[in-house]
Every structure is written in structure tokens, then in C-alpha cells.
XYZ file of C-alpha atoms in Angstrom:
711
model
C 112.175 -35.843 98.094
C 115.117 -36.031 100.289
C 116.758 -33.510 98.231
C 113.721 -31.231 98.617
C 113.689 -31.850 102.225
C 117.348 -31.061 102.475
C 116.895 -27.894 100.624
C 114.063 -26.790 103.018
C 116.176 -27.740 105.932
C 119.067 -25.772 104.463
C 116.844 -22.855 104.028
C 115.546 -22.919 107.542
C 118.990 -23.525 108.790
C 120.316 -20.502 106.968
C 117.741 -18.535 109.044
C 115.911 -17.099 106.015
C 112.513 -15.978 107.100
C 111.334 -15.239 103.539
C 109.813 -17.977 101.486
C 111.679 -19.582 98.732
C 111.967 -18.085 95.303
C 108.970 -20.124 94.048
C 105.469 -19.236 94.962
C 104.084 -20.187 98.331
C 100.920 -21.216 96.787
C 102.851 -23.685 94.637
C 104.379 -25.040 97.625
C 101.097 -25.518 99.426
C 99.428 -27.079 96.283
C 102.210 -29.224 95.042
C 104.457 -30.256 97.783
C 101.917 -31.777 100.081
C 100.289 -33.751 97.069
C 103.689 -34.801 95.980
C 104.652 -35.883 99.343
C 101.285 -37.609 99.660
C 101.650 -39.442 96.432
C 105.179 -40.357 96.749
C 105.207 -40.611 100.541
C 102.626 -43.551 100.611
C 104.936 -46.024 98.931
C 108.055 -44.550 100.540
C 106.668 -44.717 104.005
C 105.811 -48.465 103.616
C 109.209 -49.008 101.892
C 111.256 -47.074 104.280
C 109.288 -47.099 107.393
C 111.901 -48.895 109.275
C 114.355 -46.357 108.731
C 114.569 -44.123 111.710
C 116.575 -41.453 109.920
C 113.898 -40.977 107.372
C 111.181 -40.456 110.021
C 113.249 -37.949 111.606
C 113.857 -36.143 108.409
C 110.067 -36.376 107.557
C 109.145 -35.100 110.950
C 111.562 -32.180 110.528
C 110.180 -31.743 107.044
C 106.675 -31.559 108.237
C 107.475 -29.240 110.989
C 109.349 -27.061 108.544
C 106.358 -27.268 106.092
C 103.999 -26.217 108.877
C 106.235 -23.352 109.836
C 106.460 -22.399 106.172
C 102.771 -22.546 105.755
C 102.260 -20.262 108.752
C 104.821 -17.858 107.349
C 103.184 -17.974 103.959
C 99.776 -17.411 105.688
C 101.039 -14.452 107.410
C 102.724 -13.070 104.297
C 99.421 -13.530 102.419
C 97.563 -11.714 105.015
C 100.109 -8.971 104.933
C 99.756 -8.784 101.121
C 96.066 -8.605 101.313
C 96.213 -5.861 103.877
C 98.768 -4.119 101.663
C 96.330 -4.423 98.660
C 93.412 -3.133 100.807
C 95.643 -0.164 101.984
C 96.772 0.656 98.458
C 93.180 1.270 97.381
C 92.507 3.632 100.248
C 95.822 5.312 99.592
C 94.827 6.049 95.887
C 91.634 7.904 97.001
C 93.741 9.718 99.792
C 96.310 10.732 97.258
C 93.762 12.389 95.017
C 92.326 14.217 97.991
C 95.742 15.233 99.242
C 96.498 16.616 95.715
C 93.462 18.832 95.830
C 94.312 19.836 99.491
C 97.877 20.620 98.399
C 96.643 22.837 95.517
C 94.303 24.719 97.846
C 97.193 25.061 100.458
C 99.360 26.462 97.685
C 96.747 29.071 96.739
C 96.196 29.841 100.447
C 99.975 30.236 100.900
C 100.021 32.738 97.949
C 97.189 34.603 99.603
C 98.930 34.531 102.959
C 102.173 35.854 101.362
C 100.176 38.569 99.512
C 98.505 39.560 102.848
C 101.799 39.663 104.557
C 103.310 41.857 101.844
C 100.202 44.340 102.252
C 100.500 44.221 105.948
C 104.134 45.080 105.607
C 103.337 47.973 103.362
C 100.631 49.178 105.771
C 103.090 49.004 108.617
C 105.557 51.082 106.561
C 102.861 53.557 105.641
C 101.723 53.732 109.306
C 105.252 54.401 110.408
C 105.581 57.146 107.857
C 102.304 58.634 108.900
C 103.320 58.655 112.369
C 106.517 60.463 111.492
C 104.538 63.015 109.595
C 102.025 63.462 112.406
C 105.020 63.932 114.827
C 106.380 66.595 112.375
C 102.978 68.260 112.104
C 102.772 68.296 115.882
C 106.150 69.770 116.088
C 105.184 72.458 113.486
C 102.070 73.232 115.419
C 104.064 73.724 118.583
C 106.383 76.021 116.786
C 103.450 77.889 115.309
C 101.979 78.342 118.741
C 105.194 79.674 119.986
C 105.381 82.135 117.026
C 101.846 83.160 117.615
C 102.509 84.142 121.152
C 105.677 85.876 119.930
C 103.661 87.657 117.263
C 101.042 88.638 119.765
C 103.739 90.389 121.835
C 105.136 92.025 118.891
C 101.789 93.121 117.615
C 101.214 94.780 120.876
C 104.649 96.419 120.800
C 103.907 97.672 117.196
C 100.578 98.954 118.288
C 102.085 100.827 121.182
C 104.765 102.165 118.794
C 102.106 103.245 116.317
C 100.239 105.104 119.108
C 103.343 106.889 120.169
C 103.891 107.908 116.426
C 100.327 109.158 116.291
C 101.047 111.315 119.310
C 103.778 113.115 117.524
C 103.142 116.853 116.907
C 104.061 119.635 114.576
C 107.408 121.147 115.704
C 108.890 124.467 114.561
C 111.790 122.920 112.542
C 109.372 120.463 110.847
C 107.173 123.578 109.782
C 110.244 125.353 108.606
C 111.315 122.291 106.543
C 107.879 121.972 104.944
C 107.637 125.646 104.223
C 111.016 125.556 102.488
C 110.014 122.527 100.463
C 106.594 123.691 99.325
C 108.044 126.759 97.644
C 108.531 124.368 94.754
C 104.807 123.799 94.622
C 104.190 127.530 94.918
C 106.380 127.832 91.869
C 104.217 125.239 90.083
C 100.942 127.128 90.984
C 102.313 130.536 90.067
C 103.497 129.493 86.524
C 100.228 127.649 85.894
C 98.092 130.668 86.362
C 100.540 133.514 85.434
C 99.904 133.143 81.698
C 96.186 133.575 81.931
C 95.626 137.181 82.825
C 98.174 138.827 80.348
C 97.137 136.599 77.504
C 95.996 139.594 75.249
C 99.116 141.596 76.109
C 101.374 138.653 75.176
C 99.403 138.080 71.953
C 99.904 141.697 70.976
C 103.600 141.443 71.770
C 103.836 138.398 69.426
C 102.038 140.394 66.646
C 104.361 143.367 67.025
C 107.573 141.299 67.014
C 106.497 139.373 63.940
C 105.640 142.588 62.141
C 108.928 144.192 62.936
C 110.787 141.029 61.717
C 108.951 140.374 58.483
C 106.752 143.397 57.886
C 103.528 141.665 57.728
C 100.712 141.196 60.262
C 100.073 137.793 61.857
C 96.642 136.317 61.466
C 94.607 135.866 64.621
C 94.585 132.083 64.095
C 98.449 132.095 63.936
C 98.691 134.139 67.020
C 96.329 131.899 68.916
C 98.483 129.042 67.882
C 101.686 130.622 69.096
C 100.031 131.512 72.406
C 98.805 127.851 72.723
C 102.263 126.727 72.182
C 103.580 128.970 74.926
C 100.907 127.686 77.221
C 101.265 124.063 76.457
C 105.062 123.904 76.162
C 104.931 124.329 79.958
C 103.353 121.072 80.271
C 105.840 119.347 77.958
C 108.667 120.594 80.175
C 106.718 119.344 83.249
C 106.490 115.846 81.575
C 110.219 115.807 81.105
C 110.954 117.020 84.747
C 108.397 114.746 86.262
C 109.699 111.658 84.407
C 113.267 112.348 85.593
C 112.191 113.071 89.160
C 112.650 109.475 90.392
C 116.178 109.349 89.075
C 117.062 112.742 90.476
C 115.625 111.708 93.876
C 117.701 108.567 94.029
C 120.867 110.008 92.765
C 120.967 113.359 94.644
C 118.426 112.746 97.439
C 115.026 114.654 97.977
C 116.628 117.792 99.401
C 119.550 117.776 96.999
C 117.330 117.430 94.041
C 115.254 120.349 95.117
C 118.389 122.508 95.502
C 119.650 121.646 92.091
C 116.157 122.160 90.546
C 116.349 125.783 91.523
C 118.988 126.465 88.944
C 116.458 125.702 86.276
C 113.869 127.805 88.054
C 116.179 130.775 87.933
C 117.176 130.112 84.295
C 113.575 129.835 83.169
C 112.248 132.911 84.978
C 115.104 135.009 83.636
C 114.444 133.943 80.064
C 110.743 134.854 80.408
C 111.588 138.168 82.145
C 113.903 139.262 79.382
C 111.540 138.358 76.560
C 110.244 141.769 75.763
C 113.693 143.463 76.079
C 115.116 141.029 73.517
C 112.087 141.286 71.316
C 112.064 137.479 70.918
C 108.845 135.581 71.619
C 110.924 132.417 71.123
C 112.708 133.301 74.342
C 109.234 133.346 76.029
C 108.402 129.838 74.719
C 111.900 128.410 75.709
C 111.611 130.065 79.125
C 108.279 128.312 79.586
C 109.826 125.106 78.638
C 112.604 125.510 81.233
C 110.292 126.567 83.963
C 108.107 123.637 83.151
C 110.913 121.224 83.666
C 111.473 122.885 87.013
C 107.859 122.625 87.990
C 107.812 118.966 86.894
C 110.652 118.184 89.122
C 108.999 120.062 91.942
C 105.782 118.014 91.584
C 107.871 114.816 92.026
C 110.238 115.842 94.632
C 108.228 117.951 97.006
C 105.383 115.585 97.784
C 108.054 112.811 98.192
C 110.052 114.793 100.651
C 107.037 115.958 102.737
C 105.585 112.522 102.932
C 108.833 111.162 104.193
C 109.520 113.828 106.882
C 105.948 114.077 108.104
C 104.741 112.191 111.193
C 102.201 109.431 110.704
C 99.269 111.358 112.197
C 100.172 114.539 110.195
C 100.848 113.005 106.966
C 97.583 113.741 105.313
C 97.234 117.311 106.512
C 100.890 118.136 105.638
C 100.524 116.481 102.330
C 97.639 118.855 101.594
C 100.150 121.674 102.036
C 101.310 120.842 98.571
C 98.059 121.749 97.050
C 97.811 124.799 99.424
C 101.122 126.189 97.960
C 99.797 125.455 94.452
C 96.623 127.405 95.149
C 98.542 130.276 96.916
C 100.862 130.569 93.912
C 97.952 130.495 91.497
C 96.166 133.261 93.474
C 99.275 135.381 93.621
C 99.621 135.127 89.859
C 96.045 136.081 89.358
C 96.215 139.085 91.789
C 99.463 140.342 90.242
C 98.015 139.822 86.721
C 95.267 142.413 87.036
C 95.614 145.588 85.002
C 95.915 147.692 88.043
C 99.163 145.907 89.020
C 101.261 144.076 86.288
C 98.724 142.998 83.719
C 99.794 145.639 81.299
C 102.039 145.804 78.200
C 104.959 147.065 80.308
C 104.249 144.916 83.387
C 103.761 141.335 82.000
C 107.467 140.544 81.598
C 108.003 141.385 85.202
C 104.953 139.275 86.079
C 106.528 136.377 84.266
C 109.968 137.046 85.707
C 108.755 137.069 89.278
C 108.884 133.260 89.043
C 112.619 133.754 90.021
C 111.511 134.605 93.596
C 110.459 131.183 94.872
C 113.558 129.526 93.455
C 115.868 132.018 95.215
C 113.846 131.870 98.505
C 114.186 128.056 98.481
C 117.906 128.304 97.755
C 118.237 130.361 100.937
C 115.942 128.472 103.199
C 116.336 124.742 102.179
C 120.053 124.251 102.953
C 119.178 124.442 106.716
C 116.687 121.595 106.460
C 117.836 117.979 106.867
C 117.588 115.381 104.132
C 114.724 112.917 104.220
C 115.543 110.464 107.168
C 113.985 107.616 105.135
C 116.275 108.384 102.121
C 119.276 108.471 104.605
C 118.430 105.228 106.419
C 116.799 103.006 103.728
C 118.446 104.205 100.495
C 121.777 105.239 101.753
C 122.128 103.111 104.903
C 123.304 106.156 106.962
C 121.619 105.448 110.299
C 123.475 108.104 112.352
C 122.592 110.790 109.889
C 118.979 109.676 109.828
C 118.846 109.770 113.628
C 120.287 113.378 113.653
C 117.735 114.501 111.006
C 114.958 112.976 113.015
C 116.047 114.584 116.213
C 115.943 117.915 114.527
C 112.575 117.361 112.857
C 110.928 115.843 115.984
C 112.637 118.196 118.405
C 113.220 115.131 120.736
C 115.930 112.553 121.270
C 113.295 109.887 121.440
C 113.362 108.757 117.763
C 113.497 104.995 118.157
C 109.916 104.543 117.105
C 110.579 106.246 113.821
C 113.737 104.271 113.234
C 111.848 100.973 114.053
C 109.132 102.045 111.542
C 111.568 102.778 108.862
C 113.346 99.533 109.570
C 110.159 97.674 109.284
C 109.503 99.368 105.912
C 112.868 98.557 104.731
C 112.558 94.812 105.519
C 109.015 94.818 104.043
C 110.298 96.174 100.605
C 113.647 94.628 100.668
C 112.796 92.521 97.588
C 111.702 95.613 95.797
C 114.681 97.839 96.660
C 116.091 99.908 93.848
C 113.346 98.997 91.562
C 113.347 100.274 88.054
C 110.356 101.524 86.060
C 110.247 98.418 83.943
C 110.358 96.233 87.079
C 107.620 98.547 88.583
C 105.403 97.950 85.615
C 105.968 94.157 85.529
C 105.569 93.607 89.310
C 101.976 92.012 90.066
C 102.156 93.398 93.598
C 102.855 96.936 92.446
C 100.652 96.989 89.469
C 97.513 97.686 91.353
C 98.812 100.593 93.439
C 100.513 102.026 90.261
C 97.113 101.869 88.415
C 95.546 103.685 91.314
C 98.153 106.403 91.360
C 97.898 106.972 87.608
C 94.152 107.090 87.601
C 94.207 109.429 90.632
C 96.402 111.837 88.610
C 94.169 111.605 85.609
C 91.175 112.422 87.860
C 92.919 115.641 88.741
C 93.726 116.834 85.189
C 90.847 115.457 83.234
C 88.239 116.772 85.624
C 88.329 120.068 83.742
C 90.027 122.113 86.372
C 92.874 123.119 83.948
C 90.452 124.402 81.509
C 89.060 126.671 84.257
C 92.671 127.732 85.269
C 93.910 128.475 81.785
C 90.881 129.904 80.170
C 88.798 131.124 83.110
C 88.765 134.766 82.028
C 87.542 133.860 78.419
C 85.066 131.335 80.026
C 83.513 134.005 82.186
C 83.525 136.496 79.235
C 81.562 133.990 77.085
C 79.148 133.496 79.930
C 78.159 137.163 79.734
C 80.465 138.865 82.158
C 82.422 142.019 81.319
C 86.210 141.570 80.885
C 86.946 143.321 84.054
C 84.423 141.412 86.051
C 85.764 138.114 84.483
C 89.240 138.918 85.786
C 87.944 139.469 89.258
C 85.905 136.341 88.957
C 89.123 134.520 88.056
C 90.854 135.949 91.016
C 87.808 134.632 93.149
C 88.772 131.183 91.892
C 92.210 131.433 93.379
C 90.889 132.791 96.681
C 88.335 129.947 96.933
C 90.971 127.395 96.110
C 93.166 128.605 98.892
C 90.321 128.847 101.450
C 89.043 125.392 100.719
C 92.448 123.833 100.681
C 92.922 125.447 104.214
C 89.538 123.748 105.172
C 90.634 120.418 103.968
C 93.822 120.400 105.944
C 92.266 119.046 109.171
C 89.688 116.948 107.219
C 92.263 114.931 105.559
C 93.289 113.052 108.658
C 89.862 112.913 110.041
C 87.576 112.090 107.194
C 90.150 110.250 105.058
C 91.581 110.462 101.642
C 89.102 108.221 99.831
C 86.111 109.798 101.288
C 87.115 113.431 100.466
C 88.047 112.385 96.997
C 84.683 110.876 96.373
C 82.900 114.072 97.764
C 85.136 116.198 95.537
C 84.560 114.181 92.419
C 80.794 113.939 93.012
C 80.483 117.616 93.555
C 82.556 118.499 90.453
C 80.371 116.233 88.373
C 77.179 118.092 89.559
C 78.509 121.458 88.973
C 80.063 120.579 85.611
C 76.447 119.831 84.681
C 75.347 123.264 86.000
C 78.172 125.019 83.937
C 76.841 123.310 80.792
C 73.257 124.475 81.621
C 74.435 127.979 82.080
C 75.870 127.943 78.598
C 72.685 126.494 77.152
C 70.510 129.086 78.843
C 72.635 131.915 77.341
C 72.102 130.529 73.817
C 68.436 129.815 74.070
C 67.368 132.864 76.234
C 70.141 135.294 75.165
C 67.578 137.817 73.899
C 66.288 138.271 77.465
C 68.470 140.651 79.454
C 67.249 139.422 82.796
C 67.942 135.881 81.878
C 71.469 136.806 80.766
C 72.238 138.398 84.153
C 70.809 135.394 85.995
C 72.805 133.069 83.788
C 75.917 134.937 84.448
C 75.564 134.519 88.113
C 74.802 130.885 87.677
C 77.915 130.457 85.618
C 80.046 132.137 88.219
C 78.554 130.188 91.143
C 78.818 126.908 89.320
C 82.409 127.514 88.352
C 83.338 128.537 91.900
C 81.511 125.592 93.341
C 83.407 123.484 90.802
C 86.611 124.753 92.137
C 85.564 124.349 95.722
C 84.976 120.648 95.331
C 88.170 120.263 93.406
C 90.136 121.824 96.343
C 88.332 119.487 98.709
C 89.408 116.227 96.887
C 91.099 115.942 93.547
C 93.318 119.151 94.062
C 95.607 117.674 96.771
C 94.792 113.939 97.331
C 96.473 112.553 94.136
C 99.812 113.990 95.157
C 99.458 112.750 98.597
C 98.126 109.242 98.010
C 100.585 108.504 95.186
C 103.506 108.862 97.637
C 101.635 106.915 100.319
C 100.812 103.875 98.120
C 104.440 102.829 97.614
C 107.303 101.918 99.927
C 110.749 103.470 99.874
C 112.126 101.328 97.045
C 109.591 101.804 94.156
C 108.359 105.269 95.420
C 110.541 107.386 93.160
C 109.769 105.417 90.031
C 106.116 105.287 90.867
C 106.117 109.107 91.485
C 107.940 109.667 88.241
C 105.397 107.661 86.126
C 102.478 109.325 88.049
C 103.768 112.842 87.579
C 104.517 112.036 83.938
C 100.892 111.051 83.345
C 99.740 114.139 85.214
C 101.741 116.432 82.992
C 100.669 114.564 79.882
C 96.957 115.090 80.752
C 97.843 118.630 81.654
C 99.282 119.109 78.140
C 96.453 117.433 76.281
C 93.896 119.606 78.152
C 95.792 122.795 77.569
C 96.443 122.177 73.947
C 93.120 120.612 73.140
C 90.654 122.703 75.088
C 90.430 125.651 72.717
C 89.664 123.205 69.746
C 87.091 121.221 71.840
C 85.571 124.493 72.950
C 85.163 125.536 69.307
C 83.793 122.194 68.391
C 81.425 121.469 71.213
C 80.608 125.135 72.048
C 78.022 124.956 74.835
C 78.670 121.225 75.565
C 82.322 121.789 76.246
C 82.178 120.410 79.821
C 80.251 117.370 79.092
C 83.399 115.152 78.275
C 84.822 116.291 81.621
C 81.451 115.297 83.266
C 81.781 111.730 81.765
C 85.350 111.440 82.972
C 84.298 112.592 86.551
C 81.624 109.807 86.645
C 84.238 107.205 85.563
C 86.783 108.354 88.180
C 84.193 108.333 90.908
C 83.189 104.773 90.114
C 86.894 103.722 89.993
C 87.594 105.434 93.478
C 84.613 103.813 94.979
C 85.583 100.354 93.675
C 89.403 100.323 93.880
C 91.009 103.082 95.961
C 91.846 102.014 99.590
C 91.729 104.309 102.538
C 95.245 105.196 103.765
C 94.348 107.333 106.732
C 96.531 106.563 109.831
C 98.096 103.593 108.167
C 101.856 102.982 108.186
C 103.728 102.441 104.795
C 103.817 98.629 105.725
C 100.135 98.401 106.270
C 99.389 100.210 102.977
C 101.806 97.837 101.138
C 100.022 95.055 102.860
C 96.817 96.079 101.034
C 98.223 95.010 97.857
C 100.628 92.213 98.893
C 98.376 89.335 98.007
C 95.316 90.840 96.435
C 94.185 93.912 94.691
C 91.919 96.652 96.040
C 90.274 97.473 99.171
C 87.459 94.814 99.096
C 89.802 91.907 99.127
C 91.589 92.778 102.339
C 89.795 95.342 104.475
C 91.693 94.961 107.673
C 95.279 95.771 106.712
C 96.428 96.574 110.238
C 96.602 93.016 111.352
C 98.400 91.963 108.287
C 100.821 94.954 108.461
C 101.500 93.971 112.106
C 102.037 90.315 111.130
C 104.566 91.383 108.429
C 106.300 93.574 110.997
C 106.508 90.742 113.446
C 107.929 88.276 110.804
C 110.435 91.059 109.823
C 111.399 91.392 113.480
C 111.816 87.671 113.880
C 114.396 87.664 111.049
C 116.523 89.953 112.983
C 116.040 88.801 116.582
C 116.316 85.089 115.882
C 119.445 83.337 114.633
C 119.456 81.928 111.203
C 118.237 78.266 110.751
C 120.770 75.402 110.541
C 121.577 73.901 107.126
C 119.218 71.341 105.909
C 119.960 67.719 106.756
C 120.041 65.144 103.871
C 116.770 63.277 103.404
C 115.759 59.934 102.036
C 114.005 60.066 98.672
C 111.212 57.535 99.652
C 110.501 58.434 103.162
C 111.964 61.885 103.816
C 110.268 62.760 107.105
C 110.406 66.456 107.658
C 112.777 67.184 110.442
C 111.963 70.782 111.295
C 114.600 72.483 113.366
C 113.263 73.281 116.800
C 114.010 76.911 116.564
C 111.302 79.451 115.789
C 113.385 81.054 113.148
C 113.190 78.085 110.979
C 109.445 78.189 111.153
C 109.188 81.782 110.500
C 111.229 81.433 107.305
C 109.088 78.378 106.193
C 105.677 79.760 107.053
C 105.095 80.980 103.547
C 105.984 77.490 102.089
C 104.305 75.046 104.459
C 101.486 73.093 102.604
C 99.500 70.284 104.105
C 97.386 67.666 102.327
C 95.058 65.996 104.916
C 93.724 62.575 104.742
C 90.239 62.341 103.330
C 87.839 59.411 102.390
C 88.910 59.788 98.726
C 92.605 60.236 99.403
C 94.680 57.498 100.864
C 98.005 59.332 100.999
C 99.441 61.837 103.191
C 101.752 64.605 101.785
C 104.504 65.958 104.195
C 104.919 69.556 104.940
C 107.301 70.921 102.339
C 109.944 73.333 103.585
């Protein structure tokens, strides 16, 4: 026991607060019993020993302290055990909370990512809105500038409309239309002496081969002499555009007179040489000459004429044709040159218009549009305008030509293939071609070429038929003069519709007159009445032709195109005109023999088709500049798609003016691939260049993106 007490004392003295290595419960349950059991005998045995009492006292005190310490430790252990149970439940709950917090953290991170993307989108949208606002401001500035330019353009157009007819302009037009007089003269000159020419062919053939020609062969030879004129016209008309671009309008006309003199000389010497082949070849050469005239003369007149007189002066082309036709008919009567001795002179007189034009035309200026736009000779163009306008104030004309040049810059020097493939030019080309067909397939050439036989078959005597044919020429001249002031008042389209409609009606009356002769030919009174109906119907047919289809196709074809494609377009249109002329000239006798009294019904059908086409597709070009006419076909086809061309033409002029008056835009800045905000230059020029390419995609409920303006 003393040893145990010493150990306890040593433990206490060492300052150890922790219980000994054995269990405190064992200490409580063993030590006191042991001490009690052993201590009873020992206390009685060593009671007198003072040292032992002190030791025992210390031991008891130490045990008491140890019991207290163990009690405290036990309480602490129990508290720890109780806290351990609650901690287990808390740990499970905390695990669940931790799992939910992880999911919440992921959601928050996802939301933060989406918020960041929304912020970036909002920044991009703000940049785009700023860009749009900037573009809107520039557009407003452009709109104000365009309004000012439009007012200026309108004032310039009004000044152009105030220009009048000067002496030198009249002189230039007179010199130029001699080419169309040549065309009209050679169209009708072959009609009156047809029997004399046929007899000449028979005589020449008999002298050569000793046999007589059959009437069918003679008719075939005469048809060749008539129709080969149209073949030459096709060749000349098709090459007119190339000649106009290479030598100019005036230069081409001067060179063309060499062909006119050559062809007229060949025809004039036909009888002297006893060679009808010379007549056929001369008709071919003069046909080439007339084909070039039909291409060059309308082009030249339309380019030198003032805006307000372009329609009336364009009608002078047809006036010259009708005058030439009338001259040939008057000179072709038997009392003058319609004889066996006089017909070569009649054909050879075609040399007179060529020589007269060679004398008059050199004093005329070249086309100012050709000089300025095609050749870029501005000073020469100004000099030509001063002479034509009899004034030094030609800035309006120069401005108008410059605007046309800018409007058709992309089409400059356009070839025929490019013309046929261009979507913008396809519609006016189709209109020009159909207008030319409406002139030739209307049946008027059948009246011109075979009017004498037509009247004879209707019951007139041969002499009366020739005078009726002269009446056709006189009516053509008179009605063409009447249509001169109407062209710029009523308009091209309206007059063409009136002309086609009237021709359709009287072609039916011509057919009716033929039918009346067949079914009531045994009644003399009916024959006389029918003859008058035939003459009146034919003359009325010619009247309505002169009002519309006679002159308008030549005029409107030149008006529908700007300076670049105009020569090629005129060449194609004239080629189609001469091809139709040839088909009618070569095919009408066979058609007349086949259809007999119903000869004019195919022409009536064509007239109805052309009237519908004109009503649906042909625009009105009265008092419109070339830029405004071009604007009719810039984006769409036809008159219904874009009725008000003046505003569009003015806008186009304004944009063209911007390109010259404003400096070029700065080079584009590099942009970011993801967020390339459009940094439009602040200058108006950049906006004017990009107006055609700006595209906006606005926000909508079904669209969550915003597309930037693309420059």
C-alpha cells in the first residue's frame, strides 16, 4: 500500500492532471476496498506511527482529488458522448445542405455566365443602335442635300424645257433628215414603174437567150429587186451602231453618202448597160445606205434636240420618209417619169439626197452627247451646243449630259451581247424591237409596195389607182405634219395606241371591201361603192399609221436607251425593222395569192397584239430626261411597276452629283470577327456610296438577334 501511495504521490507531485493509465473506475472500486480491507489491520498495527498517518492523510486527500478529477472526466466523457449523437444527425443534415449548396452554386455560376452574355449582347446592341443612329443622321443630311439637288435639277429641267428651235438647229436637222428622205424615196420609187421594169427584164432576157421569160419568172425577178433593198437595209442597220461609235453620228452620215451615190448610179445606168442584175445590185447598195440612215439619223436628231422638242423633232424623221415617198410617187406617174424611157432617171434621182447631204452636213456640228460622253471632248461639245442653242448658256445641257454619263457609266461601250444579257436593258430592248415590228407588220409596207395593184384589184382603173397611190403619200405627209405638235403634247404612248387601234379597225374595212367585191361583183353600183370604200379605208389606214406607228418607233427606240447602249440597241432594232420589211415585201404576193380577200386579216391580228403590248408594257417618255427614262427600267420592268420616274431620276442625279461634289470615303478600318461594330465614316459621301448596300434586321418577338448594317 505504501508503494501505491508513493506512486500516487509521485503522480500528483509530477503535476499530472490526467488519471493514471488504469481505469478510474477500477481505482474507485478497488482501491478504497483494498485500503479498507488492508487498512483495518494496518491502522491498528501502525496507528502509533505518525509518518503513516501523514502519508494516509495525504493519500486520502489525493484519492479525493483523484475522484473529483475522474468525476469531472466522466461527466466530460458523457457530455462528449451526448454531443457525438447530435453531431451524427447534424453531419447528415449538413451533407444534404452541402449537396444543395453545390447545386445552387452551379445554378448561380450558370446565371452569372448568362448575365455576362446578356451584358455583352446589350453592349453590342448599344453599339449597333449608336451606329444606326449615326446612319440615320447621315441619311437625314443626305435627304436635305438630295432635296436641294432635286430642286436644282427641277429648275434645270424647266430651263431645258424652255429652250426653243434655233435657225442652226433647224439647219442641222434638215441636213440630217435627207437620209430619211432617201429611205422614203427608195421605198416607193419601185412601185409606180413596176410594169416598165418587168418589160425591161423580159427584153434583156430575150436579147441574151433568145427566149421569152414566163410571167412567173418575171414576177420572181421583180420581187427580188424589191426585197433585196430590205436585205441591204438589214446589213446597213445592223452595222449602224458600230459606224456611229467609230466615226460619230455626223461622220457616219457623211461616209454613208458614198454608198448612196454608188447605188443610185448603178440603178440609173441599168437600162443603158442592158443589165437587170445591175438594178438588183444597185437596189442592194442603196438598201445598205438607207439602213445606215435609219440607224444614224434618229440617233443624231434625238441627241441634238432640246428636251421639250425631242418628240416633235423626232417625228421629222417620219416626215422626211413620207416626203420622199410622195416625191417618188409623183415622179413615177406616166406623165412625168413613169415611162419606159424615164424609169432609169426616176431610180437614178436617188443620187440627189446623197449629194445634197454631202454639201449641207459638213457645216453641222457633231452630236454634243457623242463628243462629251463617248469621246470625252468637253470643249468641242460646248462649242457644238453654243451653235445649236444660239446661246452661251449651255451649262444645263452639259449638266444633263454629265448626269446621263454617270447614270450609264456601268453600261458604257456596251456590246450587243452584253445588251442582250443585261437584265436592266432587256425590257427596253424588247419594247424597242416590238415597236419596230408594230411598224412593219402592221401591213403598211404591203400598201406602199403594192398599192397600185391593190387599188386595181378593188375595182379602180389603173390610172385612178396610181393617183390613189399618190393620195397615200400626200395623206402621209399631211398627217405627219399634224402629229408634230401632238407628239410632245399627247405623248408617244397615247398616239401609238390611237394609231394601232385605227389601223386595226380600217384593216377590217379593207377586208370587207374585198369581200363585197367578190359576193356583189355582178352589181355595178355595188362595185363603184366598194371601190370608194376600199380607197377610203386604205387612206384612213395610212392616216392612223402616220399618227402613231409611222414615226414613234424610230423616236422611242432612241429615247429608251442612254448613250452607252444606244448605238447597239438602235442597230438591233433597225435590223429587226428591216427583217420584217423584207419578210413582208417578199411574202405579201404569195400571201395575197393564198388568202385572196382575207389578205389583211393576219395584219389585223398583229395590230391587236401590238396594241395590247403597248398598253401593258410601253412607258410614256414625254418630257422625260434620258436618266428618268432609264430609271423606268432600273429596278423593274414596265410602266406599271414604277409610274413616277421623275423622283427616281432626280434621286439618281443627286447621288451622281454627290459622287463628284463630296470627297471619296476613307479606307475601311479593321474589324473584329465577333463584334465588328459598324463604324460608319461621318462624311456623307460614305453614306451615299453605301446606301445601296445597307440592310437592317430589326428585333422582333421571334428573333433574338440583331444584325448590323452591312457596308
